Structure formats: C-alpha cells, structure tokens
C-alpha cells in the first residue's frame, strides 16, 4: 500500500521506532534525550503530534503554561509507569494498558487542578481531559518507554513534555504579544495597544503555528548544516522532520 | 425541532470542531492529502462518533451519575471509544468486507482521536439528553467531514503550487487551515449557543 503513515498512527510510530537505533550515540545520554525532545524531535513543530492543544490553549501564556505543565507531568509518569510495567504487559493488550495508565494520570491531573487551580481548570475546559488521547504520549509509551529502563524512560518523557511545553508557550507568547499587546496578562506595548483580534481568535492560532513550523525548520536545517560542516566523514542524517515531507 | 436544527447547524458551521474548536487536527492534517481518503475518513468518523456518543450517554446516565463516579468519566469514555472501534473493526471485517477494506486504516486512527472523545464529554458537560447528544454527534461528524473535504480539495491544488521551501508540507497546511478558519469565522454569532 502506498499510503504514507499518518502522524501519530501506529504505522508512523513503527517507522520512528525503526529509525531510532540508527541515531548517533549522543542521543543515548540523558541530556541528549532532553535536548532531543526540545529540538530535533519537538513534538509540535517537528513530529507534528498533538496539534489540537497547540492551537486551542495558546491564546494566552498562562493557559499554555498550565497545559504544558500538565503534559510534562502526565508524560513523565506515563513513561515511568509503562517502563516499570513493561515486563508484565502482554504485547497483545499493550495499547489498552497504556491508555488505562494515561487516563488514570490525566484524571489525577484533572482532580488536582480542579481542587487547587479552579480558574485554570475552567480555562482549559475540555482540552485537559483530551490529554488522554494525545498521540505524543501514547507514541512515547509505545516507542520508547516499553523498550527502556525506568530512568531513561522518565527522562525521555520529561524532555518530550518540556519540548511540548516550550512549543505551547512560544506560540502563546507570540499570539498574546501581537494579539492584545500583553504577556501573561502584563501589558507590554502600553495600555492603548489596539488589539488585533484575528491573532487571538481561531485563524491566528493556525497561522502562527504555520509560521513557527517554518521558522523551526529553517533553524533546524541551519543547525544541521553547521554541525555537518567540519566533520564531513559523517553523512548528514536525514532530517527528523520527515513526517510532513510527502 | 427548531432546537435540534440549531444544534446541528451550530456543530457543523458555527462551532465547527476542526476550524473553530481545534479538535481532530492530527487526522485533519494527516488525511487531508487526498480527497478520497478524506471522504472515507469523514464517514467512518461520523459513524464511530454517533455509536460512541450513544454508549457514552448510556454509561454516564445509567451507571456513572447514579453511583457518583463522575471522576471515572474520562477513563470510561476512552475505553468505550476504543472498544467501539475494535467492535466495528470486527463486525465490518466479518459482515461487510468491502466497507472494511474502505475503512480499515482509518478505524485505528479514530481510536485515539480528540473529536471522538470530546463530543461525549461536551454532551455530558451541557447535560444533553439522548436525542440532543446524537444530533450533536452527527453534526460534529458532518462538520469534520466538511472541513476535511474543503482542506483536501485545496491541498490537491497546492501540490502544483510553488511553495517556499521552509513552508512545504505542514507549514503551508497550517496557513491554509488558518484561512479556512477565517472563512468559518463569518458564521460566528449566527446561532447563539
């Protein structure tokens, strides 16, 4: 079948899993794992996974930060739990098992947030519950945590979560700054900044992320070229942002 | 009756799940590369969503709410959707092989999809009765299919356009979605919700 795998689909995950062993040895260090999550495998800008919240909660920095922190928490612990339980989960029922782990963690997050930060809980609304079906979380459980020991798994989850958080906060900062001239609620351009509603509303979310994806790609290629420059004996690895290449 | 019509139109146009509520974006950007795939996906998603909404409504109102187990809602709904998808997969494979050949690859994508989960959750949040829940689900499905088909038609043409290198693929897709969403913004306020 000449069907290109969808981002987040099992096929895409398998493809990514196959690519994993061929990555350089740098990636195996814990620091490398975190850097991977933030830059070369950034969940939003490079892997293009879990895009819904990236557009939905990024009209303000505060909600984006809250969502990012929730995802860091869930991703770290879902990877940790998956890794700890990896010898007990039968391969045939692994996906339902992962979903149950993730759903439990998300429910914990929901209860904690509604108890201690009711305003944020209201602002995030249905999107917090939707963390359950984030492709990135299931993908990390399937691709990484189920094959690695607990510490690297947790660090990988943390790094990926951090990359997600940064992507959300950067998008939100751009939108809030240019949309209403504020940053996390504090006026930056003065009180008489005329709000540009389009950036805060739905279309602005899509367009901002489109621009940021392009920017991320340019910077990524520049980094790659600079790194490949002095050591010419290593052929430049294929860019990891292949998801949308077809 | 008017109420149901308003709810349907609101789910399709005013509060379009993809373009104004940003749900189901993974599938939206993944599948919209071809028109045929988009049509198949739209139908499959609407079917799953309607069945899952019915089951979720029954689960919540007959089991969870009477027993005060509301905090189980998320877990239960996710499992309901996963089993609905699995069930549809088995049933269509056995009895409707042509349909299964058409749906096959999409069904698994639907199992972990935000629209399918969010529709039952929004139903519960708004306290919709059974009829309204189903109308809402069908409306959401039709709205998703509409957005997907529009996007697929544009992207098929985009293949022949000269796009700057950095924007190729996902970048330009997002900008396109932004413009589509701008068009859908015109519906806002048509139906107060």
Short mmCIF file of C-alpha atoms in Angstrom, two decimals:
data_model
loop_
_atom_site.label_atom_id
_atom_site.label_comp_id
_atom_site.label_asym_id
_atom_site.label_seq_id
_atom_site.Cartn_x
_atom_site.Cartn_y
_atom_site.Cartn_z
CA UNK A 1 0.00 0.00 0.00
CA UNK A 2 1.44 3.35 -0.99
CA UNK A 3 -0.23 5.06 1.89
CA UNK A 4 2.02 7.47 3.78
CA UNK A 5 1.71 6.88 7.51
CA UNK A 6 -0.33 9.48 9.32
CA UNK A 7 1.38 11.40 12.09
CA UNK A 8 0.64 9.59 15.32
CA UNK A 9 -0.67 6.48 13.64
CA UNK A 10 0.76 3.13 14.57
CA UNK A 11 2.49 2.98 11.22
CA UNK A 12 4.27 6.27 11.90
CA UNK A 13 5.28 5.07 15.34
CA UNK A 14 6.69 1.87 13.96
CA UNK A 15 8.62 3.82 11.36
CA UNK A 16 10.02 6.04 14.04
CA UNK A 17 10.92 3.03 16.20
CA UNK A 18 12.86 1.59 13.31
CA UNK A 19 14.72 4.82 12.82
CA UNK A 20 15.64 5.03 16.49
CA UNK A 21 18.60 2.57 16.64
CA UNK A 22 20.35 4.40 13.83
CA UNK A 23 20.63 7.62 15.71
CA UNK A 24 24.02 8.79 16.94
CA UNK A 25 25.43 7.69 20.29
CA UNK A 26 24.96 11.21 21.66
CA UNK A 27 21.26 10.53 21.90
CA UNK A 28 21.65 7.81 24.48
CA UNK A 29 22.81 10.21 27.20
CA UNK A 30 20.09 11.55 29.42
CA UNK A 31 20.97 15.13 28.47
CA UNK A 32 20.72 14.11 24.83
CA UNK A 33 17.24 12.73 25.45
CA UNK A 34 16.04 16.04 26.81
CA UNK A 35 17.68 18.03 24.01
CA UNK A 36 16.05 15.65 21.54
CA UNK A 37 12.61 16.31 22.97
CA UNK A 38 13.09 20.06 22.80
CA UNK A 39 14.84 20.49 19.47
CA UNK A 40 15.31 17.72 16.95
CA UNK A 41 12.15 15.83 17.90
CA UNK A 42 10.00 18.66 19.17
CA UNK A 43 6.54 17.08 19.40
CA UNK A 44 4.64 20.01 17.94
CA UNK A 45 6.94 21.68 15.44
CA UNK A 46 8.85 18.65 14.14
CA UNK A 47 6.88 15.47 14.81
CA UNK A 48 3.56 17.28 14.30
CA UNK A 49 1.86 15.27 17.02
CA UNK A 50 -0.78 16.52 19.43
CA UNK A 51 -1.57 19.65 17.49
CA UNK A 52 -5.03 20.30 18.88
CA UNK A 53 -3.98 21.86 22.20
CA UNK A 54 -1.16 23.69 20.46
CA UNK A 55 -3.77 25.80 18.72
CA UNK A 56 -6.54 25.64 21.29
CA UNK A 57 -4.97 26.82 24.53
CA UNK A 58 -2.34 29.19 23.17
CA UNK A 59 -4.24 32.47 23.08
CA UNK A 60 -2.72 33.27 26.48
CA UNK A 61 0.62 32.36 28.01
CA UNK A 62 -0.91 31.36 31.35
CA UNK A 63 -3.22 28.68 29.97
CA UNK A 64 -0.48 27.43 27.66
CA UNK A 65 1.89 27.08 30.60
CA UNK A 66 -0.72 25.24 32.67
CA UNK A 67 -1.44 22.85 29.80
CA UNK A 68 2.29 22.32 29.21
CA UNK A 69 2.93 21.53 32.87
CA UNK A 70 0.03 19.07 32.89
CA UNK A 71 1.50 17.33 29.86
CA UNK A 72 5.02 17.24 31.36
CA UNK A 73 3.56 15.58 34.45
CA UNK A 74 1.47 13.04 32.55
CA UNK A 75 4.17 12.23 30.02
CA UNK A 76 6.92 11.73 32.61
CA UNK A 77 4.86 9.47 34.80
CA UNK A 78 3.16 7.57 31.99
CA UNK A 79 6.60 6.74 30.60
CA UNK A 80 7.81 5.77 34.06
CA UNK A 81 4.80 3.51 34.74
CA UNK A 82 4.92 1.95 31.29
CA UNK A 83 8.59 1.21 31.72
CA UNK A 84 8.11 -0.28 35.19
CA UNK A 85 5.27 -2.47 33.97
CA UNK A 86 6.78 -3.38 30.63
CA UNK A 87 7.54 -6.97 31.62
CA UNK A 88 4.00 -7.57 32.90
CA UNK A 89 2.01 -6.18 29.99
CA UNK A 90 1.20 -8.75 27.36
CA UNK A 91 2.05 -7.36 23.90
CA UNK A 92 -1.46 -8.08 22.63
CA UNK A 93 -3.16 -5.86 25.17
CA UNK A 94 -0.45 -3.23 25.41
CA UNK A 95 -2.36 -0.36 23.80
CA UNK A 96 -5.40 -0.63 26.13
CA UNK A 97 -2.98 -0.97 29.03
CA UNK A 98 -1.12 2.21 28.04
CA UNK A 99 -4.41 4.04 27.57
CA UNK A 100 -5.53 2.97 31.05
CA UNK A 101 -2.25 4.23 32.57
CA UNK A 102 -2.51 7.55 30.75
CA UNK A 103 -6.21 8.00 31.55
CA UNK A 104 -5.51 7.42 35.25
CA UNK A 105 -2.77 10.05 35.27
CA UNK A 106 -4.94 12.52 33.40
CA UNK A 107 -7.78 12.01 35.84
CA UNK A 108 -5.35 12.68 38.70
CA UNK A 109 -4.26 15.89 36.98
CA UNK A 110 -7.87 16.94 36.47
CA UNK A 111 -8.76 16.36 40.13
CA UNK A 112 -5.63 18.15 41.39
CA UNK A 113 -6.13 21.12 39.11
CA UNK A 114 -9.83 21.47 39.84
CA UNK A 115 -9.02 21.39 43.57
CA UNK A 116 -6.11 23.83 43.66
CA UNK A 117 -6.42 25.92 40.46
CA UNK A 118 -10.14 26.06 39.65
CA UNK A 119 -9.72 29.11 37.38
CA UNK A 120 -7.13 27.39 35.19
CA UNK A 121 -9.23 24.24 35.18
CA UNK A 122 -12.16 26.28 33.83
CA UNK A 123 -9.96 27.97 31.23
CA UNK A 124 -8.57 24.68 29.91
CA UNK A 125 -12.02 23.13 29.82
CA UNK A 126 -12.44 20.02 27.77
CA UNK A 127 -8.88 20.18 26.46
CA UNK A 128 -7.42 18.94 29.73
CA UNK A 129 -9.41 15.72 29.51
CA UNK A 130 -8.24 15.36 25.93
CA UNK A 131 -4.65 14.92 27.12
CA UNK A 132 -5.67 11.24 27.27
CA UNK A 133 -5.70 10.93 23.51
CA UNK A 134 -2.56 12.94 22.78
CA UNK A 135 -0.72 10.97 20.18
CA UNK A 136 2.63 12.07 21.62
CA UNK A 137 2.01 10.39 24.98
CA UNK A 138 0.89 7.08 23.52
CA UNK A 139 3.68 7.24 20.97
CA UNK A 140 6.38 7.68 23.63
CA UNK A 141 4.94 4.82 25.69
CA UNK A 142 4.90 2.57 22.65
CA UNK A 143 8.15 3.62 21.03
CA UNK A 144 10.43 4.40 23.94
CA UNK A 145 9.16 3.53 27.40
CA UNK A 146 8.15 -0.03 26.57
CA UNK A 147 11.72 -0.83 25.50
CA UNK A 148 13.82 1.05 28.04
CA UNK A 149 14.52 1.01 31.76
CA UNK A 150 12.63 3.42 34.03
CA UNK A 151 15.20 6.23 34.33
CA UNK A 152 15.78 6.90 30.62
CA UNK A 153 12.05 6.43 30.03
CA UNK A 154 11.13 9.06 32.60
CA UNK A 155 13.81 11.43 31.29
CA UNK A 156 12.58 10.93 27.75
CA UNK A 157 9.03 11.70 28.86
CA UNK A 158 10.25 14.78 30.70
CA UNK A 159 12.22 16.02 27.68
CA UNK A 160 9.34 15.45 25.30
CA UNK A 161 6.97 17.14 27.73
CA UNK A 162 9.36 20.06 28.03
CA UNK A 163 9.54 20.37 24.25
CA UNK A 164 5.76 20.41 24.16
CA UNK A 165 5.57 22.99 26.92
CA UNK A 166 8.09 25.25 25.16
CA UNK A 167 6.23 24.96 21.87
CA UNK A 168 2.98 25.93 23.57
CA UNK A 169 4.49 28.82 25.49
CA UNK A 170 6.33 30.22 22.46
CA UNK A 171 3.17 30.07 20.35
CA UNK A 172 1.12 31.63 23.14
CA UNK A 173 3.70 34.37 23.70
CA UNK A 174 3.62 35.35 20.02
CA UNK A 175 -0.16 35.32 19.92
CA UNK A 176 -0.71 37.18 23.17
CA UNK A 177 2.02 39.74 22.44
CA UNK A 178 0.81 40.68 18.98
CA UNK A 179 -2.87 39.97 19.62
CA UNK A 180 -3.53 42.04 22.70
CA UNK A 181 -0.10 43.52 23.45
CA UNK A 182 0.28 41.67 26.73
CA UNK A 183 2.47 38.89 28.05
CA UNK A 184 0.99 36.58 30.69
CA UNK A 185 -1.50 39.33 31.45
CA UNK A 186 1.02 42.17 31.86
CA UNK A 187 0.82 44.97 29.29
CA UNK A 188 3.96 45.22 27.16
CA UNK A 189 3.08 47.71 24.47
CA UNK A 190 1.18 50.02 26.82
CA UNK A 191 -2.49 50.08 27.65
CA UNK A 192 -3.60 51.75 24.42
CA UNK A 193 -2.39 48.95 22.13
CA UNK A 194 -5.20 48.28 19.66
CA UNK A 195 -5.96 44.55 19.94
CA UNK A 196 -5.67 42.50 16.75
CA UNK A 197 -8.47 40.06 17.37
CA UNK A 198 -7.66 37.83 14.42
CA UNK A 199 -4.46 36.65 16.06
CA UNK A 200 -6.22 35.71 19.28
CA UNK A 201 -9.11 34.02 17.51
CA UNK A 202 -9.01 30.69 15.70
CA UNK A 203 -7.33 31.70 12.39
CA UNK A 204 -4.42 33.37 14.18
CA UNK A 205 -3.67 30.16 16.02
CA UNK A 206 -3.31 28.19 12.81
CA UNK A 207 -1.31 30.86 11.02
CA UNK A 208 1.05 31.50 13.95
CA UNK A 209 1.85 27.80 14.21
CA UNK A 210 2.33 27.58 10.45
CA UNK A 211 4.87 30.40 10.62
CA UNK A 212 6.60 28.89 13.65
CA UNK A 213 6.87 25.49 11.96
CA UNK A 214 8.59 27.14 9.01
CA UNK A 215 10.91 29.07 11.33
CA UNK A 216 11.74 25.92 13.31
CA UNK A 217 12.55 24.11 10.10
CA UNK A 218 14.88 26.86 8.86
CA UNK A 219 16.71 26.95 12.18
CA UNK A 220 16.89 23.15 12.28
CA UNK A 221 18.43 22.97 8.83
CA UNK A 222 20.90 25.68 9.73
CA UNK A 223 21.97 23.76 12.87
CA UNK A 224 22.28 20.57 10.87
CA UNK A 225 24.43 22.21 8.22
CA UNK A 226 26.66 23.85 10.81
CA UNK A 227 27.15 20.54 12.60
CA UNK A 228 27.76 18.61 9.40
CA UNK A 229 30.20 21.25 8.18
CA UNK A 230 33.51 20.41 9.96
CA UNK A 231 33.03 16.61 10.17
CA UNK A 232 32.41 15.70 6.57
CA UNK A 233 33.08 11.98 7.08
CA UNK A 234 29.63 11.54 8.63
CA UNK A 235 26.87 11.77 6.04
CA UNK A 236 24.24 14.22 7.25
CA UNK A 237 21.42 12.20 8.79
CA UNK A 238 18.03 12.61 7.22
CA UNK A 239 16.15 15.41 8.92
CA UNK A 240 13.85 14.07 11.60
CA UNK A 241 11.04 16.26 10.38
CA UNK A 242 10.06 13.79 7.69
CA UNK A 243 6.50 13.45 8.90
CA UNK A 244 5.13 16.07 6.57
CA UNK A 245 7.57 15.51 3.77
CA UNK A 246 5.34 13.52 1.41
CA UNK B 1 -37.46 20.56 16.34
CA UNK B 2 -36.03 24.02 15.74
CA UNK B 3 -33.76 23.44 18.71
CA UNK B 4 -32.33 20.31 17.14
CA UNK B 5 -31.78 22.05 13.81
CA UNK B 6 -29.97 24.90 15.54
CA UNK B 7 -27.79 22.46 17.45
CA UNK B 8 -26.93 20.60 14.26
CA UNK B 9 -26.06 23.76 12.33
CA UNK B 10 -24.08 25.06 15.26
CA UNK B 11 -21.99 21.87 15.39
CA UNK B 12 -21.45 21.88 11.62
CA UNK B 13 -20.74 25.54 10.92
CA UNK B 14 -20.63 27.93 13.84
CA UNK B 15 -18.69 25.77 16.26
CA UNK B 16 -17.03 23.62 13.64
CA UNK B 17 -14.96 21.15 15.59
CA UNK B 18 -11.87 21.47 13.43
CA UNK B 19 -11.76 25.10 12.42
CA UNK B 20 -13.12 26.86 15.48
CA UNK B 21 -12.58 24.35 18.25
CA UNK B 22 -9.25 22.93 17.01
CA UNK B 23 -10.08 19.31 17.59
CA UNK B 24 -9.03 16.34 15.49
CA UNK B 25 -6.14 18.26 13.96
CA UNK B 26 -3.85 15.23 13.74
CA UNK B 27 -6.26 13.48 11.39
CA UNK B 28 -7.19 16.75 9.72
CA UNK B 29 -3.62 17.39 8.63
CA UNK B 30 -2.70 13.75 8.17
CA UNK B 31 -5.55 12.57 5.96
CA UNK B 32 -6.38 15.71 4.00
CA UNK B 33 -3.68 14.97 1.44
CA UNK B 34 -6.19 13.11 -0.73
CA UNK B 35 -9.87 13.70 -1.42
CA UNK B 36 -10.95 10.04 -1.42
CA UNK B 37 -9.24 9.29 1.86
CA UNK B 38 -10.92 12.34 3.36
CA UNK B 39 -14.38 11.19 2.28
CA UNK B 40 -13.79 7.72 3.77
CA UNK B 41 -12.45 9.18 6.97
CA UNK B 42 -15.39 11.57 7.32
CA UNK B 43 -17.96 8.78 7.03
CA UNK B 44 -16.08 6.41 9.34
CA UNK B 45 -15.60 9.10 11.97
CA UNK B 46 -19.27 10.14 11.93
CA UNK B 47 -20.35 6.52 12.37
CA UNK B 48 -17.97 5.85 15.26
CA UNK B 49 -18.83 9.10 16.95
CA UNK B 50 -22.59 8.51 16.82
CA UNK B 51 -22.28 5.00 18.25
CA UNK B 52 -19.77 6.08 20.88
CA UNK B 53 -21.95 9.03 21.91
CA UNK B 54 -24.90 6.71 22.42
CA UNK B 55 -22.86 4.27 24.52
CA UNK B 56 -21.22 7.08 26.47
CA UNK B 57 -24.61 8.65 27.19
CA UNK B 58 -25.92 5.32 28.48
CA UNK B 59 -22.78 4.75 30.54
CA UNK B 60 -22.85 8.17 32.13
CA UNK B 61 -26.56 8.44 32.84
CA UNK B 62 -27.24 4.85 33.84
CA UNK B 63 -24.03 3.93 35.65
CA UNK B 64 -21.66 6.77 36.47
CA UNK B 65 -24.06 9.52 37.54
CA UNK B 66 -26.30 7.34 39.78
CA UNK B 67 -23.24 5.89 41.52
CA UNK B 68 -21.48 9.29 41.77
CA UNK B 69 -18.46 8.00 39.90
CA UNK B 70 -18.15 11.10 37.73
CA UNK B 71 -14.38 11.14 38.13
CA UNK B 72 -14.27 7.94 36.11
CA UNK B 73 -15.81 9.70 33.11
CA UNK B 74 -12.59 10.23 31.15
CA UNK B 75 -11.30 6.69 31.62
CA UNK B 76 -14.67 5.12 30.82
CA UNK B 77 -15.21 7.20 27.69
CA UNK B 78 -11.76 6.42 26.34
CA UNK B 79 -12.33 2.72 26.87
CA UNK B 80 -15.82 2.92 25.33
CA UNK B 81 -14.40 4.54 22.22
CA UNK B 82 -11.55 2.06 21.95
CA UNK B 83 -13.94 -0.87 22.25
CA UNK B 84 -16.41 0.66 19.79
CA UNK B 85 -13.64 0.96 17.26
CA UNK B 86 -12.49 -2.60 17.91
CA UNK B 87 -16.09 -3.85 17.63
CA UNK B 88 -16.71 -2.01 14.36
CA UNK B 89 -13.47 -3.41 13.03
CA UNK B 90 -14.50 -6.98 13.83
CA UNK B 91 -18.10 -6.59 12.63
CA UNK B 92 -17.28 -4.92 9.33
CA UNK B 93 -14.49 -7.41 8.65
CA UNK B 94 -16.90 -10.31 9.14
CA UNK B 95 -20.08 -9.00 7.53
CA UNK B 96 -19.18 -6.04 5.33
CA UNK B 97 -15.74 -6.77 3.87
CA UNK B 98 -15.99 -4.06 1.21
CA UNK B 99 -16.72 -1.45 3.84
CA UNK B 100 -13.89 -2.82 5.95
CA UNK B 101 -11.48 -2.54 3.06
CA UNK B 102 -12.52 1.09 2.73
CA UNK B 103 -12.42 1.94 6.46
CA UNK B 104 -9.70 -0.38 7.72
CA UNK B 105 -6.82 2.02 8.10
CA UNK B 106 -8.94 4.87 9.41
CA UNK B 107 -10.64 2.95 12.17
CA UNK B 108 -7.46 2.59 14.18
CA UNK B 109 -6.69 6.29 13.79
CA UNK B 110 -10.10 7.09 15.23
CA UNK B 111 -9.49 5.13 18.41
CA UNK B 112 -7.28 7.84 19.85
CA UNK B 113 -8.83 10.93 18.39
CA UNK B 114 -9.79 14.06 20.22
CA UNK B 115 -13.08 14.77 18.43
CA UNK B 116 -14.50 11.37 19.25
CA UNK B 117 -13.65 11.84 22.91
CA UNK B 118 -14.65 15.46 23.14
CA UNK B 119 -18.17 15.05 21.75
CA UNK B 120 -19.36 12.77 24.60
CA UNK B 121 -17.53 14.97 27.11
CA UNK B 122 -19.22 18.12 25.80
CA UNK B 123 -22.56 16.28 25.80
CA UNK B 124 -22.11 15.48 29.47
CA UNK B 125 -20.91 18.99 30.30
CA UNK B 126 -24.00 20.54 28.73
CA UNK B 127 -26.34 17.90 30.13
CA UNK B 128 -27.69 16.97 26.71
CA UNK B 129 -30.45 14.35 26.61
CA UNK B 130 -30.11 11.32 24.34
CA UNK B 131 -31.66 12.94 21.24
CA UNK B 132 -29.56 16.06 21.53
CA UNK B 133 -26.40 14.02 22.14
CA UNK B 134 -26.92 12.08 18.93
CA UNK B 135 -27.73 15.20 16.88
CA UNK B 136 -24.63 16.85 18.30
CA UNK B 137 -22.51 13.83 17.38
CA UNK B 138 -23.81 13.66 13.83
CA UNK B 139 -23.38 17.41 13.44
CA UNK B 140 -19.81 17.23 14.68
CA UNK B 141 -19.10 14.41 12.23
CA UNK B 142 -20.60 16.27 9.29
CA UNK B 143 -18.72 19.42 10.25
CA UNK B 144 -15.47 17.48 10.45
CA UNK B 145 -16.12 15.85 7.06
CA UNK B 146 -16.92 19.23 5.53
CA UNK B 147 -13.72 20.80 6.82
CA UNK B 148 -11.70 17.76 5.75
CA UNK B 149 -13.10 17.76 2.21
CA UNK B 150 -12.56 21.50 1.80
CA UNK B 151 -8.99 21.13 3.02
CA UNK B 152 -8.33 18.11 0.80
CA UNK B 153 -9.58 19.96 -2.28
CA UNK B 154 -7.28 22.87 -1.54
CA UNK B 155 -4.28 20.67 -0.79
CA UNK B 156 -4.69 18.71 -4.00
CA UNK B 157 -4.30 22.02 -5.83
CA UNK B 158 -1.46 23.11 -3.55
CA UNK B 159 0.66 20.26 -4.87
CA UNK B 160 1.05 22.19 -8.10
CA UNK B 161 1.80 25.48 -6.41
CA UNK B 162 5.29 26.82 -5.79
CA UNK B 163 5.58 26.90 -2.04
CA UNK B 164 8.65 28.38 -0.29
CA UNK B 165 10.89 25.55 0.89
CA UNK B 166 10.50 26.21 4.61
CA UNK B 167 6.72 26.12 4.33
CA UNK B 168 6.47 22.87 2.39
CA UNK B 169 4.13 20.29 3.86
CA UNK B 170 2.87 21.12 7.29
CA UNK B 171 3.69 24.83 7.34
CA UNK B 172 1.57 25.75 4.35
CA UNK B 173 -1.14 23.34 5.51
CA UNK B 174 -1.44 25.30 8.74
CA UNK B 175 -1.63 28.62 6.91
CA UNK B 176 -4.32 27.17 4.63
CA UNK B 177 -6.26 25.96 7.64
CA UNK B 178 -5.94 29.43 9.11
CA UNK B 179 -7.51 30.98 6.01
CA UNK B 180 -10.29 28.38 6.03
CA UNK B 181 -10.89 29.11 9.66
CA UNK B 182 -11.07 32.81 8.83
CA UNK B 183 -13.88 31.99 6.41
CA UNK B 184 -15.70 29.98 9.06
CA UNK B 185 -15.36 32.90 11.45
CA UNK B 186 -18.04 34.52 9.30
CA UNK B 187 -20.58 32.09 10.75
CA UNK B 188 -19.89 33.11 14.33
CA UNK B 189 -22.82 34.69 16.09
CA UNK B 190 -25.26 33.21 13.59
CA UNK B 191 -26.63 30.86 16.23
CA UNK B 192 -26.25 31.84 19.88
CA UNK B 193 -25.05 28.83 21.83
#
